[in-house]
Coordinates of C-alpha atoms and ligand atoms in Angstrom, one line a residue:
X16 CA -5.4 -3.8 -20.7
X17 CA -3.6 -6.4 -18.6
X18 CA 0.1 -6.5 -19.5
X19 CA 2.4 -9.5 -18.9
X20 CA 6.1 -9.2 -18.0
X21 CA 8.8 -11.5 -19.2
X22 CA 11.1 -13.2 -16.6
X23 CA 13.8 -10.7 -17.6
X24 CA 11.5 -7.7 -17.1
X25 CA 10.5 -9.1 -13.7
X26 CA 14.3 -9.1 -12.9
X27 CA 14.4 -5.4 -14.0
X28 CA 11.6 -4.7 -11.6
X29 CA 13.5 -5.9 -8.6
X30 CA 15.6 -2.7 -7.9
X31 CA 12.4 -0.6 -7.5
X32 CA 10.9 -3.2 -5.1
X33 CA 14.1 -3.3 -3.1
X34 CA 14.3 0.5 -2.9
X35 CA 10.7 0.8 -1.8
X36 CA 11.4 -1.8 0.9
X37 CA 14.5 0.0 2.0
X38 CA 12.8 3.3 2.4
X39 CA 9.9 1.8 4.4
X40 CA 12.2 -0.2 6.6
X41 CA 14.3 2.9 7.3
X42 CA 11.2 5.1 8.1
X43 CA 9.7 2.4 10.4
X44 CA 13.0 2.6 12.4
X45 CA 13.4 6.3 12.6
X46 CA 9.8 7.5 12.9
X47 CA 8.8 7.9 16.5
X48 CA 6.6 10.0 18.9
X49 CA 7.2 13.6 18.0
X50 CA 8.2 13.0 14.4
X51 CA 6.4 15.5 12.1
X52 CA 4.6 14.0 9.0
X53 CA 6.4 16.6 6.8
X54 CA 9.7 15.4 8.1
X55 CA 8.8 11.8 7.0
X56 CA 8.1 13.2 3.5
X57 CA 11.4 15.0 3.5
X58 CA 13.4 11.9 4.5
X59 CA 11.7 9.9 1.8
X60 CA 12.2 12.7 -0.8
X61 CA 15.9 12.8 0.1
X62 CA 16.3 9.1 -0.3
X63 CA 14.5 9.3 -3.7
X64 CA 16.9 12.0 -4.9
X65 CA 20.0 10.1 -3.7
X66 CA 18.8 6.9 -5.4
X67 CA 17.9 8.7 -8.7
X68 CA 14.4 7.3 -8.4
X69 CA 11.2 8.9 -9.5
X70 CA 8.2 9.6 -7.2
X71 CA 4.9 8.2 -8.5
X72 CA 3.0 10.5 -6.1
X73 CA 4.4 14.0 -6.4
X74 CA 2.8 14.9 -9.7
X75 CA -0.1 12.5 -9.3
X76 CA -3.3 14.2 -10.3
X77 CA -6.3 11.9 -10.8
X78 CA -9.7 13.2 -11.7
X79 CA -10.8 13.2 -8.0
X80 CA -7.8 15.2 -6.9
X81 CA -8.1 18.9 -6.5
X82 CA -4.4 19.4 -7.4
X83 CA -1.3 17.3 -7.8
X84 CA -0.4 15.4 -4.6
X85 CA 2.8 17.4 -4.1
X86 CA 4.4 14.9 -1.7
X87 CA 6.3 11.6 -2.2
X88 CA 4.7 9.5 0.5
X89 CA 1.3 9.0 2.0
X90 CA 1.1 9.3 5.8
X91 CA -2.2 8.2 7.2
X92 CA -2.7 8.6 11.0
X93 CA -5.4 6.9 13.1
X94 CA -8.8 7.4 11.5
X95 CA -7.0 8.2 8.2
X96 CA -6.4 5.0 6.3
X97 CA -5.6 5.8 2.6
X98 CA -4.0 8.6 0.6
X99 CA -3.0 10.6 3.8
X100 CA -1.5 13.9 2.6
X101 CA 1.5 14.7 4.8
X102 CA 0.9 17.9 6.8
X103 CA 2.3 19.8 9.8
X104 CA 1.5 17.2 12.6
X105 CA 3.8 15.8 15.3
X106 CA 3.0 12.1 15.9
X107 CA 1.7 11.5 19.4
X108 CA 2.1 8.5 21.7
X109 CA 0.0 5.6 20.5
X110 CA -0.7 7.0 17.0
X111 CA -1.3 4.4 14.3
X112 CA 0.6 5.4 11.2
X113 CA 0.3 4.0 7.7
X114 CA 3.1 4.8 5.2
X115 CA 2.3 4.1 1.5
X116 CA 5.1 4.6 -0.9
X117 CA 5.5 4.1 -4.7
X118 CA 8.4 5.0 -6.9
X119 CA 9.9 4.1 -10.3
X120 CA 13.5 3.0 -10.6
X121 CA 14.9 2.4 -14.1
X122 CA 11.3 3.0 -15.4
X123 CA 9.7 0.2 -13.3
X124 CA 7.3 0.9 -10.5
X125 CA 6.9 -0.7 -7.1
X126 CA 4.3 0.1 -4.5
X127 CA 4.1 -0.9 -0.8
X128 CA 2.5 0.1 2.4
X129 CA 2.7 -0.7 6.1
X130 CA 1.0 0.3 9.3
X131 CA 2.6 0.5 12.7
X132 CA 2.1 2.2 16.1
X133 CA 4.5 4.9 17.5
X134 CA 5.0 4.8 21.2
X135 CA 2.7 2.7 23.4
X136 CA 0.3 0.7 21.3
X137 CA -3.4 0.0 22.1
X138 CA -4.0 -3.8 21.9
X139 CA -6.8 -3.4 19.5
X140 CA -4.6 -1.4 17.1
X141 CA -2.0 -4.2 17.2
X142 CA -4.7 -6.7 16.5
X143 CA -6.0 -4.7 13.5
X144 CA -2.5 -4.4 12.0
X145 CA -2.0 -8.1 12.6
X146 CA -5.2 -9.1 10.9
X147 CA -4.5 -6.8 7.9
X148 CA -1.0 -8.4 7.6
X149 CA -2.6 -11.9 7.7
X150 CA -5.0 -10.8 4.9
X151 CA -2.1 -9.6 2.8
X152 CA -0.2 -12.9 3.4
X153 CA -3.4 -14.8 2.4
X154 CA -3.8 -12.7 -0.7
X155 CA -0.1 -13.2 -1.7
X156 CA -0.4 -17.0 -1.1
X157 CA -3.3 -17.1 -3.6
X158 CA -1.3 -15.2 -6.2
X159 CA -0.4 -18.4 -8.2
X160 CA -0.7 -19.5 -11.8
X161 CA -4.0 -21.2 -12.4
X162 CA -5.8 -19.3 -9.6
X163 CA -8.0 -16.3 -10.5
X164 CA -8.3 -12.7 -9.2
X165 CA -11.4 -13.9 -7.3
X166 CA -9.2 -16.3 -5.3
X167 CA -6.9 -13.5 -4.2
X168 CA -9.9 -11.3 -3.3
X169 CA -11.7 -14.2 -1.5
X170 CA -8.5 -15.0 0.5
X171 CA -8.2 -11.4 1.7
X172 CA -11.9 -11.1 2.5
X173 CA -12.1 -14.3 4.4
X174 CA -9.5 -13.1 6.8
X175 CA -11.3 -9.8 7.4
X176 CA -14.7 -11.4 7.8
X177 CA -13.2 -14.0 10.1
X178 CA -12.0 -11.2 12.3
X179 CA -15.4 -9.4 12.2
X180 CA -14.1 -6.5 10.1
X181 CA -16.1 -4.8 7.4
X182 CA -14.7 -4.5 3.9
X183 CA -14.9 -1.5 1.7
X184 CA -14.5 -2.3 -2.0
X185 CA -14.0 1.3 -3.3
X186 CA -10.2 0.9 -3.3
X187 CA -8.1 -2.2 -3.7
X188 CA -5.1 -3.7 -5.5
X189 CA -4.0 -3.1 -9.0
X190 CA -1.6 -4.0 -11.8
X191 CA 1.9 -2.5 -11.5
X192 CA 4.4 -1.9 -14.3
X193 CA 5.6 1.2 -16.1
X194 CA 3.0 3.2 -14.2
X195 CA 1.5 2.8 -10.6
X196 CA -2.0 1.9 -11.4
X197 CA -2.9 -0.6 -14.2
X198 CA -5.3 -3.4 -14.8
X199 CA -6.5 -5.7 -13.3
X200 CA -8.3 -4.3 -10.2
X201 CA -7.9 -6.6 -7.2
X202 CA -10.8 -6.1 -4.8
X203 CA -10.4 -7.0 -1.1
X204 CA -13.2 -9.5 -1.2
X205 CA -14.7 -11.6 -3.9
X206 CA -15.8 -15.0 -5.2
X207 CA -13.3 -17.8 -5.6
X208 CA -12.8 -19.1 -9.1
X209 CA -14.0 -15.9 -10.7
X210 CA -12.2 -13.2 -12.7
X211 CA -9.0 -13.0 -14.7
X212 CA -6.9 -16.2 -14.6
X213 CA -3.5 -15.6 -13.1
X214 CA -0.5 -16.4 -15.2
X215 CA 3.3 -16.0 -14.9
X216 CA 4.3 -12.4 -15.7
X217 CA 1.4 -10.7 -14.0
X218 CA 2.6 -8.1 -11.6
X219 CA 0.2 -6.7 -9.1
X220 CA -0.1 -4.7 -5.9
X221 CA -2.1 -6.5 -3.3
X222 CA -3.4 -4.1 -0.6
X223 CA -5.9 -5.0 2.1
X224 CA -7.0 -2.1 4.3
X225 CA -9.6 -2.3 7.1
X226 CA -11.2 -0.1 9.7
X227 CA -12.1 -1.2 13.3
X228 CA -15.8 -0.6 13.3
X229 CA -17.0 0.6 9.9
X230 CA -16.5 0.1 6.1
X231 CA -17.4 3.7 5.2
X232 CA -14.9 6.5 4.5
X233 CA -15.1 10.1 3.6
X234 CA -12.6 12.5 2.1
X235 CA -10.8 15.0 4.4
X236 CA -11.1 18.8 3.4
X237 CA -7.5 18.5 2.2
X238 CA -9.0 16.8 -0.9
X239 CA -6.9 13.6 -0.5
X240 CA -6.9 11.9 2.9
X241 CA -9.5 9.2 3.3
X242 CA -10.9 8.8 6.8
X243 CA -13.2 6.4 8.5
X244 CA -16.8 7.5 8.8
X245 CA -17.0 6.8 12.5
X246 CA -13.6 7.9 13.6
X247 CA -12.3 4.4 14.2
X248 CA -8.8 3.6 13.2
X249 CA -7.6 1.9 10.1
X250 CA -4.7 -0.3 8.9
X251 CA -3.3 -0.9 5.4
X252 CA -0.6 -3.4 4.3
X253 CA 0.6 -3.6 0.7
X254 CA 3.2 -5.5 -1.4
X255 CA 4.0 -5.6 -5.1
X256 CA 4.0 -9.2 -6.2
X257 CA 5.1 -10.9 -9.4
X258 CA 3.3 -14.1 -10.3
X259 CA 5.9 -16.6 -11.5
X260 CA 5.9 -20.3 -12.5
X261 CA 7.2 -21.0 -9.0
X262 CA 4.5 -19.0 -7.2
X263 CA 4.3 -15.4 -5.8
X264 CA 7.5 -13.4 -5.8
X265 CA 7.2 -10.4 -3.3
X266 CA 9.2 -7.7 -5.0
X267 CA 8.8 -5.3 -2.0
X268 CA 9.7 -7.8 0.7
X269 CA 11.4 -6.3 3.7
X270 CA 14.2 -8.1 5.6
Ligands
MG10 MG1 0.4 1.9 -2.5

């Protein structure tokens, strides 16, 4: 079921978005070569406790998960692109890291992800991150009343295809509200003019993710982390966006 939020409910969703942005901004500044993935989880968990927020991940136990996630943030490194389970690993020079973070504040969820390189970047990694960010921007720009889900999907997919990247449609964006994953599903490629018609009050996470040289993934033995089939690196950028009369409002915007 697709739920619509009133303008006052969208106002109530702002603190969660601001807090998610604050945590990701902080982590992107302090995480560096040598930082352990478990340390990143601890920092995020500490910030959640101090804010009185509620993690959407720690008890998350979907049908495909072997057990509850148990951590508060996803840390996906290099060939890992989605759902990276934090583990005892010190980041190395040039690692491409994706942080994906979702919490509820005052009962409203926000969800956001970003990719960056620690230490000395490889040019192709910067390019992948840049293109993924451009796809996110294009998707957000299409999130306007009167457009349809297919217009967002097509905007994202066009950027990826233009950059010669493959697109995996197994995981994509989703409705956001009282819980992390609601309807509608927002695929990362699609047909313009098709699908649910966007209207003010729809709140969605838009989340393009791409791999350098494949569109296939497999699940790591940890039961969660999704890795590229060919070992190539991935990037993932996500914002929670409210569709308003005035256009898209990015609730998780970072300064
Ligand atoms: Mg997310």
